[in-house]
CSV table of C-alpha atoms in Angstrom, one decimal:
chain,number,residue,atom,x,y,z
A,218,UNK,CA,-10.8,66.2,66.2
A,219,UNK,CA,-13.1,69.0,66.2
A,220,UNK,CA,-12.1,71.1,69.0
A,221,UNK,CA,-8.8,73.5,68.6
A,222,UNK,CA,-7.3,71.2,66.4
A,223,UNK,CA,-4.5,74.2,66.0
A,224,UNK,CA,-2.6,72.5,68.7
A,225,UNK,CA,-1.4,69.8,66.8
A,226,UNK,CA,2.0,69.2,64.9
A,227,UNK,CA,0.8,71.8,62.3
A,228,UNK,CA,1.4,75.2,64.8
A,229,UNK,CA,4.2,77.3,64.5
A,230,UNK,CA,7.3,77.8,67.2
A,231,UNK,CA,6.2,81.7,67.2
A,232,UNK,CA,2.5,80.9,68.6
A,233,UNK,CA,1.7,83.3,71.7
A,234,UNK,CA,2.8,80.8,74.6
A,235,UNK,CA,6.4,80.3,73.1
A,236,UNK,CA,9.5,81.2,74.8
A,237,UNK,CA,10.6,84.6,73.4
A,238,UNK,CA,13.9,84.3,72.1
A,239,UNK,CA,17.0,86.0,73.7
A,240,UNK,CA,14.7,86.9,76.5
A,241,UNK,CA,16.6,87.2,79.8
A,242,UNK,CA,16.2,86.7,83.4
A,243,UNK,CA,16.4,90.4,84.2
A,244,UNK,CA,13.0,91.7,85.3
A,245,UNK,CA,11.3,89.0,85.4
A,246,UNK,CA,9.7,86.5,87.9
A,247,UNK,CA,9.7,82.8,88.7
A,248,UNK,CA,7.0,80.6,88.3
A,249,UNK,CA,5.7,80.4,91.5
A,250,UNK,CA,6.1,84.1,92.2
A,251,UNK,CA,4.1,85.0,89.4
A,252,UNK,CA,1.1,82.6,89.9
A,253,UNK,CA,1.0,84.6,93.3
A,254,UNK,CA,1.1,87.5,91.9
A,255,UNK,CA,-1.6,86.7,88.9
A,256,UNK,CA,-3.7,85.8,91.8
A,257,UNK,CA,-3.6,81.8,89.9
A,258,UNK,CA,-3.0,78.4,91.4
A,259,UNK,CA,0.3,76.9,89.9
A,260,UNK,CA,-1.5,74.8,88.0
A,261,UNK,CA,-3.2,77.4,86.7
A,262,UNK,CA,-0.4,78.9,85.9
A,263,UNK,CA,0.9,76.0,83.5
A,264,UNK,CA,-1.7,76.0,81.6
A,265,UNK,CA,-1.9,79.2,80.3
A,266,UNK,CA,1.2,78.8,79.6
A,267,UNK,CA,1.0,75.9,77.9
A,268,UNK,CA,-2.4,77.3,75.6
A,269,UNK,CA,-0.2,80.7,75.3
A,270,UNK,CA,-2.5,83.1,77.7
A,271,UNK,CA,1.1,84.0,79.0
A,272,UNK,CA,4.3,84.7,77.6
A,273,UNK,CA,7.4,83.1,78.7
A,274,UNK,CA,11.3,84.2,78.8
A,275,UNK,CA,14.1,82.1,79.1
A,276,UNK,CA,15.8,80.5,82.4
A,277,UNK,CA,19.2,81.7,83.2
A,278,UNK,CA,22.0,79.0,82.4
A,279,UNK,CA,19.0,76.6,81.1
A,280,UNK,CA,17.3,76.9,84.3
A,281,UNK,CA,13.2,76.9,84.1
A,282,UNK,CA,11.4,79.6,82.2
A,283,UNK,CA,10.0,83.1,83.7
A,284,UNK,CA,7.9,85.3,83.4
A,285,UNK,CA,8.3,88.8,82.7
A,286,UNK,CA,7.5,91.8,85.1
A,287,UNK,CA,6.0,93.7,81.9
A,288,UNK,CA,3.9,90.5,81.4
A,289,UNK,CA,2.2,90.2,84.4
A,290,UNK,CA,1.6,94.1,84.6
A,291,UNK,CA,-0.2,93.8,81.3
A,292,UNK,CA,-2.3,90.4,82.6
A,293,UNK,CA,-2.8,92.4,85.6
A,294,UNK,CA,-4.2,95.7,83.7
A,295,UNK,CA,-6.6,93.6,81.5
A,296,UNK,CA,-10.1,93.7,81.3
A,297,UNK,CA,-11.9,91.6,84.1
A,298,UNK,CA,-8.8,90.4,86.0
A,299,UNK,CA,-8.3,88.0,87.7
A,300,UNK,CA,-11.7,86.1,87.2
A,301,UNK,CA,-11.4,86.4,83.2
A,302,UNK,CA,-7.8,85.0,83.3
A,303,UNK,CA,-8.9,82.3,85.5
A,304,UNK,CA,-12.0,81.2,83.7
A,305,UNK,CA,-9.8,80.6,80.3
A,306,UNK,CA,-8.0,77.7,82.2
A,307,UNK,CA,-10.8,76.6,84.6
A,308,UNK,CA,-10.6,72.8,83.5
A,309,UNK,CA,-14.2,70.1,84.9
A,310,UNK,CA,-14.8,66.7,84.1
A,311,UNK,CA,-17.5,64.6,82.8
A,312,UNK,CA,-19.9,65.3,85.5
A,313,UNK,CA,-19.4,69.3,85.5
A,314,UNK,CA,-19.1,69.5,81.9
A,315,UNK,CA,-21.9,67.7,81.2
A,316,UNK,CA,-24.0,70.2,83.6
A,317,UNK,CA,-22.4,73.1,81.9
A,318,UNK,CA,-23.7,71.9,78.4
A,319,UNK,CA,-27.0,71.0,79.7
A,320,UNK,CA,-26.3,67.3,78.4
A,321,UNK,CA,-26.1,63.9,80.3
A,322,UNK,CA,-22.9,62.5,81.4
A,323,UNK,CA,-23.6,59.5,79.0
A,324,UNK,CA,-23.8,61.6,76.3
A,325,UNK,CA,-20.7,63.9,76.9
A,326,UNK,CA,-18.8,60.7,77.5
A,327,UNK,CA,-19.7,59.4,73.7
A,328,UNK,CA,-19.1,62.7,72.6
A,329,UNK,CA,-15.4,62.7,73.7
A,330,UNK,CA,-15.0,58.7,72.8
A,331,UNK,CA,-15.8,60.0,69.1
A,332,UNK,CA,-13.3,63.0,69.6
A,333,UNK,CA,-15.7,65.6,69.5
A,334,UNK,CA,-14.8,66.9,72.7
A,335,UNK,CA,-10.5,67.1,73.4
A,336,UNK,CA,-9.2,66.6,77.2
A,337,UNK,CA,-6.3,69.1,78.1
A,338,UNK,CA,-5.6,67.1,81.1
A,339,UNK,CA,-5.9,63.6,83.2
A,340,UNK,CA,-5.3,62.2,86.4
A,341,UNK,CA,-5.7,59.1,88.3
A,342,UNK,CA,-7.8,58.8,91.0
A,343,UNK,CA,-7.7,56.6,94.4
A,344,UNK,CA,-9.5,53.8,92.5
A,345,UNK,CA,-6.5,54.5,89.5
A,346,UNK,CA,-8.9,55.3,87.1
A,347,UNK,CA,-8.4,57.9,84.8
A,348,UNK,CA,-10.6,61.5,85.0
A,349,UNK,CA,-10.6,63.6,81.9
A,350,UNK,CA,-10.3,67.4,82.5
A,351,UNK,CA,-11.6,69.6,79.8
A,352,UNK,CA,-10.9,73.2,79.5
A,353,UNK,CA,-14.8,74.6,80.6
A,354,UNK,CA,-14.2,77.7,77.6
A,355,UNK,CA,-13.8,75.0,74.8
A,356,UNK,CA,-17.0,73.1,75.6
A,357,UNK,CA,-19.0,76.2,75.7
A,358,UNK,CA,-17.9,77.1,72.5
A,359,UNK,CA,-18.6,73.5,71.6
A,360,UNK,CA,-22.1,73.8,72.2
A,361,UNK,CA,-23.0,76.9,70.8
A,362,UNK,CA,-21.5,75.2,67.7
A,363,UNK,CA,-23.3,72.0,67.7
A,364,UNK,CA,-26.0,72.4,69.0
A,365,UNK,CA,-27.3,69.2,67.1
A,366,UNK,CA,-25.5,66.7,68.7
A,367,UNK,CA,-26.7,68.0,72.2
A,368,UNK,CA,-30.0,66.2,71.9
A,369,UNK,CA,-32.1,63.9,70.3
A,370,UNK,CA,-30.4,60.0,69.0
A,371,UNK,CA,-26.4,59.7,68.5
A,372,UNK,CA,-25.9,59.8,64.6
A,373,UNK,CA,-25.3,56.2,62.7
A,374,UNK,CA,-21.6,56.9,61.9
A,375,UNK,CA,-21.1,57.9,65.7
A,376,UNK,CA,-22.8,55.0,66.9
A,377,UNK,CA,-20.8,52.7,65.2
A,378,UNK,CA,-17.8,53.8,66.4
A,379,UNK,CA,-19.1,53.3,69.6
A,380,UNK,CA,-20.5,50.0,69.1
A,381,UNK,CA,-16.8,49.0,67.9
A,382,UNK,CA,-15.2,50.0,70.5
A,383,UNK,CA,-13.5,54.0,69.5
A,384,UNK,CA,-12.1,55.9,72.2
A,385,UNK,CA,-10.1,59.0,71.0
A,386,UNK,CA,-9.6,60.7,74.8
A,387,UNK,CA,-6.0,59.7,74.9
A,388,UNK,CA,-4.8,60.1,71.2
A,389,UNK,CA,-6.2,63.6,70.8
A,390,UNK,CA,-4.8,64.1,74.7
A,391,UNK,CA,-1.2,62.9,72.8
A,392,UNK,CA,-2.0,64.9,69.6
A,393,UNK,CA,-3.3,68.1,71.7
A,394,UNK,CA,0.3,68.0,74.4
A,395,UNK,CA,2.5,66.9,71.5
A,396,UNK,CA,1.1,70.4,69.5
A,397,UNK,CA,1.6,72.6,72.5
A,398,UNK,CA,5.3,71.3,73.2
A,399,UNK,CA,6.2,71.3,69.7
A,400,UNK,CA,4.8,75.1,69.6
A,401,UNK,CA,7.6,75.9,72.4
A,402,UNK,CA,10.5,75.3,70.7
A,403,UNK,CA,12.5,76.0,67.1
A,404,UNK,CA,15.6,73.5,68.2
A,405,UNK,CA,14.2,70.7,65.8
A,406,UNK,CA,16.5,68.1,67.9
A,407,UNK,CA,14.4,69.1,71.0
A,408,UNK,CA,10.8,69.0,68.5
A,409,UNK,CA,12.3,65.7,67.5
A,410,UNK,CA,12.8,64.6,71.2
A,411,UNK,CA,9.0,66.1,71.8
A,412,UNK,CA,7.6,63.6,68.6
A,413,UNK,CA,9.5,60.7,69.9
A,414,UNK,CA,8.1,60.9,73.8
A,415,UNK,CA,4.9,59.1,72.1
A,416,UNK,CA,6.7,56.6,70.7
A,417,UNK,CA,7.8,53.1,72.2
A,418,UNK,CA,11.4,53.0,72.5
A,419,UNK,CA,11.2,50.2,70.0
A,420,UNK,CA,9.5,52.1,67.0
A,421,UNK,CA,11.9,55.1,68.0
A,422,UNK,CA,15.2,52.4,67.7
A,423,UNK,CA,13.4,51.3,63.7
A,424,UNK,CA,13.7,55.3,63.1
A,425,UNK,CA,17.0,56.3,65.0
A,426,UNK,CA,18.9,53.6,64.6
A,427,UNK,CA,21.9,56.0,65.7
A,428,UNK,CA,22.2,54.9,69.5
A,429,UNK,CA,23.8,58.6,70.3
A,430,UNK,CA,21.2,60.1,68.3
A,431,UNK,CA,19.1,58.0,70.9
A,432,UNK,CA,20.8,59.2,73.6
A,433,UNK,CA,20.6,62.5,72.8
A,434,UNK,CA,16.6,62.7,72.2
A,435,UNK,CA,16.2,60.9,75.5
A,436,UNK,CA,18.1,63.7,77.2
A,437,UNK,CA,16.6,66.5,75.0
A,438,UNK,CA,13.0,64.0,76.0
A,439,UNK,CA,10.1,66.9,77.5
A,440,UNK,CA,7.8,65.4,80.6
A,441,UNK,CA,4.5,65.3,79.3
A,442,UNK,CA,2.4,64.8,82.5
A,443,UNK,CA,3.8,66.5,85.7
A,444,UNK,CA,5.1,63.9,87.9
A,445,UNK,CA,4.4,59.8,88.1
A,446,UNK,CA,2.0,58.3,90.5
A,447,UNK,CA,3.6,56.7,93.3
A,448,UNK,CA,2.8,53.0,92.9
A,449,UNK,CA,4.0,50.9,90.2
A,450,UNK,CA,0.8,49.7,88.6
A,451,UNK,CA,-0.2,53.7,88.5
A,452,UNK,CA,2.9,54.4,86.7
A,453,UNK,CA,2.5,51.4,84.4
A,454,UNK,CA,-0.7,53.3,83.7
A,455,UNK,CA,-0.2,56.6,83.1
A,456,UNK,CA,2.8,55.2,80.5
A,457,UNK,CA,0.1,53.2,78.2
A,458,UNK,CA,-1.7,56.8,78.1
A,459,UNK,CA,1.5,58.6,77.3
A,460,UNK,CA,2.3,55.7,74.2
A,461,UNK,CA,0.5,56.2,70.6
A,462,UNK,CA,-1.2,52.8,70.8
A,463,UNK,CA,-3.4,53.3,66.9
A,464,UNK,CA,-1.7,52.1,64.0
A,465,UNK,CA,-2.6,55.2,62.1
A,466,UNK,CA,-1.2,57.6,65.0
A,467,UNK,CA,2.3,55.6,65.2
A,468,UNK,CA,2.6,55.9,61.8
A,469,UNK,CA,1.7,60.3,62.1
A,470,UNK,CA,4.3,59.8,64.6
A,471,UNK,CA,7.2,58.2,62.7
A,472,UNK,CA,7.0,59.7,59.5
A,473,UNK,CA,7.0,63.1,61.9
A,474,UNK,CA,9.8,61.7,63.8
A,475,UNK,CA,11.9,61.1,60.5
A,476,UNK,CA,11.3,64.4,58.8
A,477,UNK,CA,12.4,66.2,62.6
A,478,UNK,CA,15.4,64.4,62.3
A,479,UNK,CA,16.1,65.3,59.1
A,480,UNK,CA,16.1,69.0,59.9
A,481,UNK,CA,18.1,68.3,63.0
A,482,UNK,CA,20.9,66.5,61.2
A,483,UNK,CA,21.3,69.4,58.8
A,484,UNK,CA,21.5,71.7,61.7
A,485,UNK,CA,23.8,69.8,63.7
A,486,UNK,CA,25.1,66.3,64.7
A,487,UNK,CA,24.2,64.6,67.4
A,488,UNK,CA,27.0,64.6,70.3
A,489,UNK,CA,28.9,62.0,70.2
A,490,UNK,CA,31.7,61.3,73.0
A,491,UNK,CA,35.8,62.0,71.9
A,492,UNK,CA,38.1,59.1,70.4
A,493,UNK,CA,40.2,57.5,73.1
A,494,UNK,CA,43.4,55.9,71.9
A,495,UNK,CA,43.4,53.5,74.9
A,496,UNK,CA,41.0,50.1,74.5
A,497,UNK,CA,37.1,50.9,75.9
A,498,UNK,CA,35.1,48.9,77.1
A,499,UNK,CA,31.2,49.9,78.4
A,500,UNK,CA,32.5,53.9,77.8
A,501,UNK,CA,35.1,52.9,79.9
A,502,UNK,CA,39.3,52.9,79.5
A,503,UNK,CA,40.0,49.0,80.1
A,504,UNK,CA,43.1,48.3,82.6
A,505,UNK,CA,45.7,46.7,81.4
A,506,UNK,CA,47.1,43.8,83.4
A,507,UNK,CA,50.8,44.4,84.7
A,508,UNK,CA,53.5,42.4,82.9
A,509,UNK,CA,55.2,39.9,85.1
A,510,UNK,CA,59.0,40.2,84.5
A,511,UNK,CA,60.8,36.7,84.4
A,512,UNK,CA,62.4,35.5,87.8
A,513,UNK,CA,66.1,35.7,87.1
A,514,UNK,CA,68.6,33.4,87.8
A,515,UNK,CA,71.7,34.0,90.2
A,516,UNK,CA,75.2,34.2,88.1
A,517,UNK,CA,76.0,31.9,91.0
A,518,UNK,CA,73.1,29.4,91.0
A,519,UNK,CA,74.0,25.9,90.1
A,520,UNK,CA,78.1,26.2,90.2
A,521,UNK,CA,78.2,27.3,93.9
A,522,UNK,CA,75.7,24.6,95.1
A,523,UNK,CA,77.6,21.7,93.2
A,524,UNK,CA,81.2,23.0,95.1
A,525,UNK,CA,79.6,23.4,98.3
A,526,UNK,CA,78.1,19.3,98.2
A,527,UNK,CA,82.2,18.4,96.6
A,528,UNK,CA,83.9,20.3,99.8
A,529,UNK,CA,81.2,18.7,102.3
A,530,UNK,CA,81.6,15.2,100.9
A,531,UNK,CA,85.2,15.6,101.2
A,532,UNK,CA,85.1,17.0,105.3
A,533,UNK,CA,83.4,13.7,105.8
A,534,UNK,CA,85.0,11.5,104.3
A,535,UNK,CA,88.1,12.4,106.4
């Protein structure tokens, strides 16, 4: 990866784009109010969030992050708003991108197969096939970098990649959202919840074999694509895109995933739900079936019935 490989597992919780800590609510905007405000679209907005353009304070009670008032006066006062703001998140795709480096769409494509070039984002189309987005910044920095493999024959290492099949769009996608969640956050239990989202829940079970520890990193789990498509074969795909799928990335990912939980079982246990004295079963407290008490017998049972047949025999007998 040769684009702003920062935003990987190696960046720091204090980057720019992090939450600050002990923020409050008081002052501040919601999400939507801000874009407004920034002159952005929401998704916009996300993003430069995400790549830490703009600083975040906590939710109230958990609730979604804000945005300061002093933050958006300062976006507001700086040099070239709103266009320069905008232009740091405008994301294109092939086709675009390829016209803003002065490069064939063939060529851009084999680029990003060989993970030259890094998508921030993806989508499915009406035909569910997947479009790359590409921040439009990063590629013009690209190309005044490497200029070299902007024209003329693909170098022999890159063509053999190619010619073996090497697509790195969606494992430096993973690498590139994993970096940016894990840069939100100190909690390791929720950075430990961020490193297992790219993990099958199989390979996750062979590294938490705790169920509750599980349970909790599946609450604690971030989204890493904003909503699901609506049919089922688009969500089946956008969930192999979400998965590491390359030996050599699971691995990254397990051996990150154990050394998170590490640091989260030293800070604190996983919660685990209080001992009941009464049987469980499924979580739950089992009923327990009602004693039937023994039918009793009358004092009078058998002794009055045998008189009653000696007196009748003896009324008919006279």
């Amino acid at each position: 990866m040769t684009v702003k490989e920062a935003s990987t597992h190696s960046l720091g919780p204090h980057a720019p784009g992090s939450s600050v800590a002990g923020g409050t609510a008081v002052g501040s905007l919601a999400l939507g109010r801000a874009a407004h405000e920034l002159d952005l679209k929401r998704g916009e907005l996300d993003l430069a969030v995400q790549l830490g353009h703009i600083r975040t304070t906590p939710g109230a009670s958990g609730g979604p992050p804000r945005i300061d008032r002093q933050e958006v006066d300062r976006l507001r006062r700086s040099e070239g708003f709103p266009d320069a703001l905008r232009e740091r998140v405008r994301t294109v795709g092939t086709v675009e991108g390829a016209r803003l480096i002065s490069i064939s769409p063939a060529r851009f494509t084999r680029l990003a197969r060989t993970g030259h070039l890094v998508p921030i984002r993806f989508y499915l189309n009406r035909y569910r096939a997947v479009v790359w987005l590409y921040l439009a910044e990063e590629l013009s920095e690209f190309a005044l970098a490497h200029p070299a493999l902007l024209s003329g024959r693909t170098p022999p290492a890159l063509r053999r990649m190619l010619d073996m099949g090497e697509d790195r769009r969606s494992r430096n996608w993973r690498g590139r959202r994993l970096g940016l969640l894990l840069r939100r956050t100190e909690d390791p239990w929720e950075r430990a919840a961020a490193i297992a989202s790219v993990l099958d829940p199989l390979a996750v079970a062979e590294v938490v074999p705790d169920p509750y520890e599980r349970s909790h990193l599946r609450v604690l789990r971030p989204e890493l694509v904003p909503g699901r498509p609506e049919s089922q074969a688009g969500r089946e795909m956008v969930e192999r895109l979400l998965l590491a799928d390359h030996p050599d990335e699971i691995l990254w990912h397990r051996v990150s995933l154990a050394q998170a939980l590490r640091e989260a079982r030293e800070l604190r246990p996983a919660p685990r739900p209080a001992a009941k004295t009464a049987p469980e079963f499924m979580g739950e407290a089992v009923p327990r079936r009602p004693r039937l008490m023994p039918a009793r017998r009358s004092p009078y049972g058998r002794g009055l019935l045998r008189r009653l047949r000696i007196r009748k025999a003896a009324g008919s007998v006279g």
